[in-house]
Coordinates of C-alpha atoms in Angstrom, one line a residue:
M1 CA 118.4 40.1 106.1
E2 CA 121.7 40.8 104.4
R3 CA 122.7 39.6 100.9
S4 CA 124.9 36.5 101.2
D5 CA 127.0 34.5 98.8
G6 CA 125.3 31.2 99.8
G7 CA 122.4 31.3 97.4
P8 CA 118.8 32.0 98.2
A9 CA 117.4 32.2 101.7
R10 CA 115.3 29.1 102.2
N11 CA 112.0 28.8 103.8
V12 CA 111.8 32.4 105.0
R13 CA 109.3 33.2 107.9
V14 CA 108.5 36.6 109.3
T15 CA 106.9 36.9 112.8
V16 CA 105.3 40.3 113.7
D17 CA 104.6 40.8 117.4
T18 CA 102.2 43.7 118.1
S19 CA 101.8 43.1 121.8
G20 CA 103.8 46.2 122.4
L21 CA 100.9 48.3 121.2
D22 CA 98.7 47.1 124.1
G23 CA 96.6 50.0 125.3
V24 CA 97.4 52.1 122.3
A25 CA 96.1 50.2 119.2
R26 CA 94.4 47.0 118.3
A27 CA 95.8 44.9 115.5
S28 CA 93.6 42.9 113.2
K29 CA 94.4 40.7 110.2
G30 CA 95.2 42.7 107.0
G31 CA 95.8 41.7 103.4
G32 CA 98.0 38.9 102.0
G33 CA 97.1 35.2 102.0
N34 CA 100.4 34.1 103.4
C35 CA 99.9 35.4 106.9
T36 CA 98.1 33.9 109.9
Q37 CA 97.2 35.5 113.2
D38 CA 97.5 34.2 116.8
G39 CA 96.3 36.9 119.1
P40 CA 98.7 39.9 118.7
V41 CA 101.2 37.8 116.7
F42 CA 101.2 37.4 112.9
T43 CA 103.3 34.9 111.0
C44 CA 104.0 35.2 107.3
L45 CA 105.6 32.6 105.1
Y46 CA 107.6 33.6 102.0
G47 CA 109.3 30.4 100.9
D48 CA 112.7 30.8 99.2
V49 CA 113.9 34.3 98.6
Q50 CA 116.6 35.0 96.0
N51 CA 119.5 37.4 96.8
G52 CA 118.4 40.9 96.0
D53 CA 114.8 40.0 95.7
G54 CA 112.0 40.9 98.2
E55 CA 108.4 40.7 98.9
S56 CA 106.0 42.7 101.1
N57 CA 102.4 42.8 102.2
N58 CA 100.3 44.2 105.0
P59 CA 99.8 41.5 107.6
F60 CA 97.7 43.7 109.9
T61 CA 95.7 46.9 110.3
L62 CA 95.7 49.1 113.3
N63 CA 92.8 50.9 115.1
G64 CA 93.3 53.1 118.1
V65 CA 91.7 51.9 121.3
D66 CA 89.3 54.1 123.3
G67 CA 90.9 56.9 125.2
V68 CA 94.1 57.0 123.1
E69 CA 95.5 60.5 122.4
P70 CA 98.0 62.0 120.0
G71 CA 101.5 61.2 121.2
D72 CA 100.7 57.8 122.7
N73 CA 103.0 55.1 121.4
G74 CA 104.0 51.5 121.4
T75 CA 106.3 49.1 119.7
V76 CA 106.1 46.4 117.0
T77 CA 108.8 43.6 116.9
Y78 CA 109.8 41.8 113.8
T79 CA 111.7 38.5 113.6
V80 CA 112.9 37.0 110.3
V81 CA 114.3 33.4 110.2
A82 CA 115.4 31.1 107.4
D83 CA 116.7 27.5 107.3
N84 CA 120.1 28.6 106.2
A85 CA 120.5 32.0 108.0
A86 CA 120.7 33.3 111.5
P87 CA 117.5 35.0 112.9
V88 CA 117.3 38.8 112.5
T89 CA 115.1 40.9 114.9
G90 CA 114.0 44.6 114.6
T91 CA 111.7 46.9 116.5
T92 CA 109.6 49.9 115.2
R93 CA 108.1 52.5 117.5
M94 CA 104.6 53.7 116.4
T95 CA 103.2 56.9 117.7
V96 CA 99.6 58.2 117.5
G97 CA 99.8 61.3 115.3
E98 CA 97.7 64.4 115.0
P99 CA 94.5 64.3 113.0
S100 CA 94.7 64.1 109.2
L101 CA 92.9 66.9 107.5
H102 CA 91.1 66.2 104.2
T103 CA 90.7 68.4 101.1
P104 CA 88.2 68.3 98.2
A105 CA 88.6 65.1 96.3
D106 CA 87.7 66.7 93.0
G107 CA 89.8 69.6 91.7
E108 CA 88.5 72.8 90.2
S109 CA 88.9 73.5 86.5
V110 CA 89.2 77.1 85.5
K111 CA 89.4 78.3 81.9
A112 CA 90.3 81.5 80.1
V113 CA 92.5 83.0 82.7
A114 CA 94.0 86.1 81.2
P115 CA 97.6 86.8 82.3
G116 CA 97.5 89.7 84.9
T117 CA 93.9 89.3 85.8
S118 CA 92.9 87.9 89.3
R119 CA 91.1 84.6 89.9
K120 CA 90.1 83.2 93.3
T121 CA 89.7 79.9 95.1
T122 CA 88.6 79.2 98.7
P123 CA 90.6 76.4 100.4
R124 CA 88.5 73.9 102.5
F125 CA 89.2 71.0 104.8
A126 CA 87.5 68.5 107.1
N127 CA 88.8 66.9 110.3
H128 CA 87.3 63.4 110.1
S129 CA 89.2 62.1 113.1
R130 CA 88.0 62.0 116.7
F131 CA 90.9 64.2 117.8
T132 CA 91.0 68.0 118.1
A133 CA 93.8 69.8 116.3
E134 CA 95.2 71.1 119.5
Q135 CA 98.1 73.1 117.9
G136 CA 95.9 74.8 115.3
V137 CA 96.3 74.2 111.6
A138 CA 98.4 75.3 108.7
L139 CA 97.7 75.7 105.0
R140 CA 100.4 75.2 102.4
I141 CA 99.8 76.5 98.9
T142 CA 101.9 75.9 95.8
A143 CA 101.5 77.5 92.4
D144 CA 103.1 75.7 89.4
D145 CA 103.4 76.0 85.6
G146 CA 103.0 79.7 85.4
L147 CA 100.5 80.6 88.1
L148 CA 101.4 83.2 90.7
L149 CA 99.9 83.9 94.1
T150 CA 98.7 87.5 94.5
S151 CA 97.1 87.3 98.0
R152 CA 99.2 88.6 100.9
P153 CA 97.5 87.9 104.2
D154 CA 99.7 88.8 107.2
N155 CA 99.4 85.3 108.8
C156 CA 101.0 83.9 105.6
Y157 CA 104.6 83.7 104.5
F158 CA 105.7 83.6 100.9
D159 CA 108.8 82.9 98.7
T160 CA 110.3 85.6 96.6
S161 CA 108.8 84.2 93.4
S162 CA 105.2 84.3 94.6
T163 CA 104.7 80.6 93.9
S164 CA 104.6 79.2 97.5
A165 CA 102.9 80.2 100.7
W166 CA 102.3 78.9 104.2
C167 CA 99.6 80.2 106.4
E168 CA 99.0 79.5 110.1
F169 CA 95.6 79.5 111.9
P170 CA 95.2 79.2 115.7
T171 CA 91.8 77.5 115.2
R172 CA 91.7 74.2 117.1
A173 CA 89.8 72.2 114.4
A174 CA 87.2 70.1 116.1
P175 CA 86.5 66.4 115.3
H176 CA 84.1 65.7 112.4
T177 CA 84.0 69.3 111.4
A178 CA 84.7 71.1 108.1
Y179 CA 86.2 74.6 107.6
R180 CA 87.0 77.1 104.9
T181 CA 89.0 80.3 104.8
N182 CA 86.9 83.4 105.4
A183 CA 88.2 85.0 102.2
P184 CA 89.4 83.4 98.9
V185 CA 93.0 83.1 97.9
R186 CA 93.8 85.1 94.8
Y187 CA 96.1 84.1 91.9
T188 CA 96.9 85.0 88.3
A189 CA 98.7 83.6 85.3
A190 CA 102.2 84.7 84.3
A191 CA 102.7 86.2 80.8
G192 CA 103.0 83.7 78.0
K193 CA 101.9 80.6 80.0
L194 CA 99.3 78.2 78.6
L195 CA 98.4 76.2 81.8
G196 CA 98.8 76.3 85.5
T197 CA 98.1 74.4 88.7
L198 CA 97.4 75.6 92.2
S199 CA 97.6 72.9 94.9
Y200 CA 97.1 73.1 98.7
T201 CA 97.3 70.8 101.7
W202 CA 96.3 71.3 105.4
S203 CA 98.3 70.1 108.4
S204 CA 97.4 69.8 112.1
E205 CA 101.1 70.1 113.0
P206 CA 102.0 73.7 112.0
E207 CA 105.7 74.2 111.3
R208 CA 106.7 77.0 108.9
P209 CA 109.2 76.1 106.1
T210 CA 112.4 78.0 106.6
E211 CA 112.6 79.1 102.9
L212 CA 109.4 81.1 103.1
T213 CA 110.5 84.4 104.6
V214 CA 108.3 87.1 103.1
R215 CA 105.4 87.9 105.4
G216 CA 102.1 89.2 104.0
T217 CA 100.8 92.7 104.7
E218 CA 97.1 92.3 104.0
P219 CA 94.4 91.5 106.7
P220 CA 94.8 87.9 108.0
L221 CA 92.8 84.9 106.8
T222 CA 90.6 83.2 109.4
L223 CA 88.6 80.0 109.4
T224 CA 84.9 79.5 109.4
R225 CA 82.8 76.4 109.5
T226 CA 81.4 75.0 106.3
A227 CA 79.5 72.0 104.9
D228 CA 81.4 68.8 104.8
R229 CA 80.8 67.9 101.1
G230 CA 83.4 66.0 99.0
L231 CA 86.2 66.5 101.5
T232 CA 87.9 63.2 101.2
G233 CA 91.1 64.0 99.3
D234 CA 94.7 64.6 100.5
T235 CA 95.4 67.6 98.2
G236 CA 93.2 70.3 96.8
Y237 CA 93.8 71.4 93.2
V238 CA 92.9 74.2 90.8
R239 CA 93.8 73.5 87.2
A240 CA 93.8 76.6 85.0
T241 CA 93.9 77.2 81.2
T242 CA 94.9 80.7 80.1
T243 CA 93.8 82.8 77.2
V244 CA 97.3 82.5 75.7
Q245 CA 97.4 80.6 72.4
V246 CA 99.9 78.7 70.2
D247 CA 98.9 79.6 66.6
Y248 CA 100.0 76.8 64.2
Q249 CA 100.1 77.4 60.4
P250 CA 100.7 74.7 57.8
V251 CA 104.0 74.6 55.8
T252 CA 103.0 73.2 52.4
A253 CA 104.6 72.7 48.9
T254 CA 103.7 71.5 45.4
V255 CA 104.3 67.9 44.3
R256 CA 106.2 68.6 41.1
G257 CA 107.7 66.1 38.7
R258 CA 107.2 63.7 35.8
V259 CA 104.8 60.8 36.1
G260 CA 106.6 57.7 37.3
T261 CA 109.2 59.6 39.4
T262 CA 109.4 59.9 43.2
V263 CA 110.0 63.4 44.7
T264 CA 110.7 64.7 48.2
V265 CA 108.1 67.3 49.4
R266 CA 108.8 69.0 52.8
L267 CA 105.6 69.5 54.8
G268 CA 105.0 70.5 58.4
V269 CA 104.0 73.4 60.7
R270 CA 105.1 76.9 61.5
D271 CA 104.7 77.8 65.2
N272 CA 103.5 81.5 65.3
G273 CA 103.3 81.5 69.2
P274 CA 103.1 83.5 71.2
G275 CA 102.7 80.8 73.9
R276 CA 105.1 77.8 74.0
P277 CA 103.7 74.3 74.3
W278 CA 105.4 71.7 76.4
G279 CA 105.1 67.9 76.6
A280 CA 104.5 65.6 73.7
E281 CA 100.7 65.8 73.6
A282 CA 100.7 69.6 73.9
L283 CA 102.9 69.9 70.8
G284 CA 100.0 68.7 68.7
R285 CA 100.2 67.3 65.1
F286 CA 99.6 67.8 61.5
E287 CA 97.7 65.6 59.1
V288 CA 98.4 65.1 55.4
V289 CA 96.1 63.8 52.6
P290 CA 98.3 63.6 49.5
P291 CA 96.8 64.7 46.1
E292 CA 95.0 62.2 43.9
G293 CA 97.3 60.5 41.5
T294 CA 100.1 60.2 44.0
T295 CA 101.4 57.7 46.6
V296 CA 103.4 58.4 49.7
T297 CA 106.2 55.8 49.7
S298 CA 107.9 56.8 52.9
I299 CA 108.5 59.6 55.5
P300 CA 112.0 58.8 56.6
Y301 CA 113.4 60.1 59.9
T302 CA 116.5 60.0 62.0
F303 CA 116.5 59.3 65.8
E304 CA 119.6 58.8 67.9
D305 CA 121.8 57.8 64.9
D306 CA 119.1 55.4 63.7
G307 CA 115.6 55.9 62.3
G308 CA 112.9 54.4 60.2
D309 CA 110.7 54.8 57.1
W310 CA 107.6 56.2 58.7
A311 CA 107.7 59.3 61.0
C312 CA 103.9 59.6 60.7
T313 CA 101.1 57.0 61.2
R314 CA 99.9 55.7 57.9
P315 CA 96.1 55.7 57.1
K316 CA 94.3 52.4 57.3
K317 CA 92.7 52.9 53.9
H318 CA 93.5 54.7 50.7
G319 CA 92.7 58.4 50.7
G320 CA 93.0 58.7 54.5
A321 CA 95.3 61.1 56.3
F322 CA 98.9 60.6 57.4
V323 CA 99.0 61.7 61.1
C324 CA 102.3 63.3 62.2
E325 CA 102.6 63.7 66.0
I326 CA 105.2 66.4 66.5
G327 CA 106.1 65.3 70.0
Y328 CA 107.1 61.8 68.9
D329 CA 110.6 60.5 68.3
G330 CA 110.4 60.8 64.5
F331 CA 110.4 64.6 64.8
S332 CA 113.2 64.9 67.4
E333 CA 115.8 66.0 64.7
V334 CA 113.5 68.5 63.0
R335 CA 111.3 69.8 65.8
Y336 CA 111.5 73.5 66.6
V337 CA 109.2 74.9 69.2
G338 CA 108.7 78.5 68.3
G339 CA 109.9 77.9 64.7
T340 CA 109.2 75.8 61.7
T341 CA 109.0 72.0 61.9
V342 CA 109.0 70.2 58.5
I343 CA 109.9 66.6 57.3
G344 CA 110.4 65.1 53.9
F345 CA 107.6 63.1 52.4
K346 CA 108.7 60.7 49.6
I347 CA 105.8 61.0 47.1
R348 CA 105.6 59.0 43.8
I349 CA 103.7 60.6 41.0
D350 CA 101.5 57.8 39.5
R351 CA 99.5 59.7 37.0
R352 CA 98.4 63.2 35.9
V353 CA 95.2 64.4 37.5
P354 CA 94.3 67.9 36.3
G355 CA 93.5 70.2 39.3
A356 CA 94.4 67.5 41.9
K357 CA 95.0 68.9 45.4
G358 CA 95.8 67.3 48.7
T359 CA 95.5 69.0 52.1
I360 CA 97.6 69.6 55.2
R361 CA 95.9 70.5 58.4
T362 CA 97.5 71.5 61.8
F363 CA 96.2 70.8 65.3
N364 CA 97.2 71.7 68.9
P365 CA 95.1 72.2 72.0
F366 CA 96.0 75.9 72.3
D367 CA 95.4 77.0 68.7
R368 CA 92.6 79.5 68.8
T369 CA 93.0 80.9 65.3
P370 CA 91.4 78.1 63.1
G371 CA 91.3 80.2 59.9
N372 CA 94.9 79.4 59.0
D373 CA 95.1 75.8 60.1
K374 CA 94.5 74.2 56.6
A375 CA 96.4 74.5 53.3
V376 CA 96.5 72.9 49.9
I377 CA 99.1 70.5 48.5
A378 CA 99.0 71.0 44.7
L379 CA 100.1 68.5 42.1
A380 CA 102.0 69.7 39.0
A381 CA 102.7 66.5 37.1
S382 CA 104.6 66.4 33.7
P383 CA 104.0 63.6 31.3
A384 CA 106.2 60.6 31.6
L385 CA 109.2 60.3 29.2
L386 CA 107.8 57.7 26.6
A387 CA 110.0 54.8 25.4
R388 CA 109.9 55.9 21.7
D389 CA 110.8 59.5 22.7
S390 CA 113.7 58.1 24.7
A391 CA 114.9 56.1 21.6
A392 CA 114.5 59.1 19.3
L393 CA 116.4 61.3 21.8
W394 CA 119.2 58.6 22.0
T395 CA 119.3 58.4 18.2
A396 CA 119.6 62.2 17.9
V397 CA 122.3 62.3 20.4
S398 CA 124.1 59.4 18.7
A399 CA 123.8 61.1 15.3
A400 CA 125.2 64.3 16.7
G401 CA 128.1 62.4 18.2
V402 CA 128.9 60.8 14.8
A403 CA 128.7 64.2 13.1
V404 CA 131.2 65.6 15.6
I405 CA 133.6 62.7 15.0
V406 CA 133.3 63.1 11.1
T407 CA 133.9 66.8 11.4
L408 CA 136.9 66.3 13.6
A409 CA 138.3 63.7 11.1
I410 CA 137.9 66.1 8.2
V411 CA 139.7 68.9 10.1
L412 CA 142.6 66.6 11.1
R413 CA 142.9 65.4 7.4
R414 CA 143.0 68.9 6.1
R415 CA 145.7 69.8 8.7
R416 CA 147.8 66.8 7.6
N417 CA 147.4 67.6 3.9
S418 CA 148.4 71.2 4.5
A419 CA 151.5 70.2 6.5
A420 CA 152.6 67.8 3.7
A421 CA 152.2 70.5 1.0
G422 CA 154.3 72.9 3.0
A423 CA 157.1 70.3 3.3
N424 CA 157.2 69.6 -0.5
S425 CA 157.6 73.2 -1.3

């Protein structure tokens, strides 16, 4: 129904007639408590519907009847009526498709993939339908986030970046049967990358993507039957972690000043690489425990011409750590991937504590050099300026000022006297 200027559509009813699927599929009641069934016809009540709003559900489910084959089809007719609108009718043609092929539901997790070294995975699928894949099957593989395909079977086509492949198999995959490739697919990690994902899907309607133009030169892959275990997914995955690291090192400083004053101390991390993290969580954090005898009064930050007093999460109890998530908004103005990220801590020096030391510790999921992850925040507190010392200093300054004034008066008097004597002579 089209948007109108006459207010909401009142008392909307939708009738779905599935009789056009007779001999192809059988309709039975689906979800949604607002629909009723009368043979092949379903009626759904929606009440008043505001302009621009909508609602949907699944009034029926379909199951193929005995003897149906891929390509068989029928129609479903929809009629929408409302008290204040003319009826609207539409028709959808539904066609029985080729069998859906299922991959492993659980992905593989691979660790310590060194860039340039080869790793392997064996794609699998199962045909759980009652149809044979008459046209054969196709395998589509995609490598993301720094993984590269190194296999080159001659029944596969690749893109020029070695990140996408399409392989065709003439095998007419039988119903209720599982298959795997006769040889694994090889891949590696690109230089400097921390993570990577290899994904693959199977299709029973082979059609090569036009952008994949590089044909492989190695012996072809074939299919062989295998056990049907865990093959209930739509996409197979391999998630890889490489041996590349991101070495974080704390940037620290000394809390230096007189007792009673508040000073700014810049603390943070130095990113020594060589890998480059991505995403807020992968950027990691640093944690700060201030020295005894001090209090962090704020960690101000700027974000989109605004900001706040606390770029880091404050500890729940005294003596705990301030947690500074580098990927959060508070660090957007000072964050430097591959450089130094520091932010100013406003720290009040409450008292002198000889030898007091706080700590700063860095974290990220790819730091494999723990020896330089922690540093000391030293306290160098001078005594407070006492009230009597301030008065004495003010008295001394005042006395010095009076002395200067007296001296200046004497000099001026002498100059006047000298000028008068010269005039008399």
